[in-house]
Coordinates of C-alpha atoms in Angstrom, one line a residue:
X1 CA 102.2 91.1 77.9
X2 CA 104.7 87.9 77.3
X3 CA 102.2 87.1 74.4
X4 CA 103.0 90.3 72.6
X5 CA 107.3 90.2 73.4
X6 CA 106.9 86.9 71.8
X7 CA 104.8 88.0 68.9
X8 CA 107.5 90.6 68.5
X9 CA 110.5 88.5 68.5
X10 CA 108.5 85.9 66.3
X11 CA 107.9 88.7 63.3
X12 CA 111.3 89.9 63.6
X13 CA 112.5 86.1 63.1
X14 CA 110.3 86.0 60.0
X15 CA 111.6 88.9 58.8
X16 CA 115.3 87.9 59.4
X17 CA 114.5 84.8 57.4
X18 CA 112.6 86.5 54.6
X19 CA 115.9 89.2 54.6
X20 CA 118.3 86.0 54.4
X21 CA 116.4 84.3 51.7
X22 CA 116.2 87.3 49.3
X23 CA 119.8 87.8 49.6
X24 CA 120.7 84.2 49.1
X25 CA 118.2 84.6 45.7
X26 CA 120.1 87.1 44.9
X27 CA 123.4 85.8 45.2
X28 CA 122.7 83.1 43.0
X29 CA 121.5 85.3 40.0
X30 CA 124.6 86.9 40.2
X31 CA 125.6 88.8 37.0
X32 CA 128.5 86.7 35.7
X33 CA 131.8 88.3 35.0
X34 CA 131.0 88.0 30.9
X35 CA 127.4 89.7 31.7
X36 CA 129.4 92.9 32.8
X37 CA 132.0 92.9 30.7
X38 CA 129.5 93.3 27.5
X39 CA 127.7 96.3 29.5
X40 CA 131.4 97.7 30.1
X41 CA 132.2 97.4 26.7
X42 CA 129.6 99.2 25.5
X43 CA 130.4 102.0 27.3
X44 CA 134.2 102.2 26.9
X45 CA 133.9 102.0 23.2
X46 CA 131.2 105.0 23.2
X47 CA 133.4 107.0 25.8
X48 CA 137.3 106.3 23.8
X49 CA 136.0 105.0 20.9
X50 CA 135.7 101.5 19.8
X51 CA 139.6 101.0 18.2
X52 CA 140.7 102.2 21.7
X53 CA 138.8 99.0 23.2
X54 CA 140.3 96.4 21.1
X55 CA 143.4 95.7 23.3
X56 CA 140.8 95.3 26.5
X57 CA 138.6 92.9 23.9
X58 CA 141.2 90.7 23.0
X59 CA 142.5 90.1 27.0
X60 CA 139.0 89.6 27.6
X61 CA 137.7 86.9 24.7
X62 CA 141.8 85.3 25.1
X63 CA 142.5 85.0 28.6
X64 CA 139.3 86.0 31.1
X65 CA 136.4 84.8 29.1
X66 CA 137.6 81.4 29.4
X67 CA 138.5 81.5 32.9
X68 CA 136.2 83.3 34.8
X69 CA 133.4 84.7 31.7
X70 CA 131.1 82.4 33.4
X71 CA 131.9 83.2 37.1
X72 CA 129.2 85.1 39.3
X73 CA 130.9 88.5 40.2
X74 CA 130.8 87.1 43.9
X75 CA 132.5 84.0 43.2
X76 CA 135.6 85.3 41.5
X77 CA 138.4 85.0 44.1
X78 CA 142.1 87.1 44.0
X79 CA 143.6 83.4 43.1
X80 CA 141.8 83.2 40.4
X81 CA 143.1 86.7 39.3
X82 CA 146.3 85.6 40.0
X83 CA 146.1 82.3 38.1
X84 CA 145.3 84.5 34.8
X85 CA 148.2 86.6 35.4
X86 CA 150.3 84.0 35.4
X87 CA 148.9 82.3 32.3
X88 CA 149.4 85.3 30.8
X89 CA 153.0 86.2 31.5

């Protein structure tokens, strides 16, 4: 019986590990912050139309793009968000 607890615990470390790994993977093929702003884009100008988009365009390619456009969604911090601000104002 103490075979078979152990065999248990053994596949449910494997599995842990296998879990951990995949997210990890996943983590570092991030969507960058550029990646979902073009899929956005798309969308806005089909839903308000493409001359109501411009404004969000020009912050975008002016002020984020350069700061965070490369950034994984899950590496962008609130100080970064509040360093554009402040470059901005």
């Amino acid at each position: 019986m103490p075979t078979v607890a152990k065999e248990k615990r053994e596949a449910a470390k494997k599995q842990r590990e296998e879990v951990e790994s995949k997210t990890k993977e996943e983590d570092s093929k991030a969507a960058t912050f550029s990646e979902i702003f073009e899929k956005y884009i798309v969308q806005a100008e089909h839903d308000k139309g493409a001359s109501s988009c411009k404004d969000e365009i020009c912050f975008f390619k002016n002020w984020i793009a350069p700061n965070i456009g490369d950034k994984g969604m899950n590496e962008i911090t609130p100080d970064m968000l509040e360093q554009i601000k402040k470059k901005m104002s």
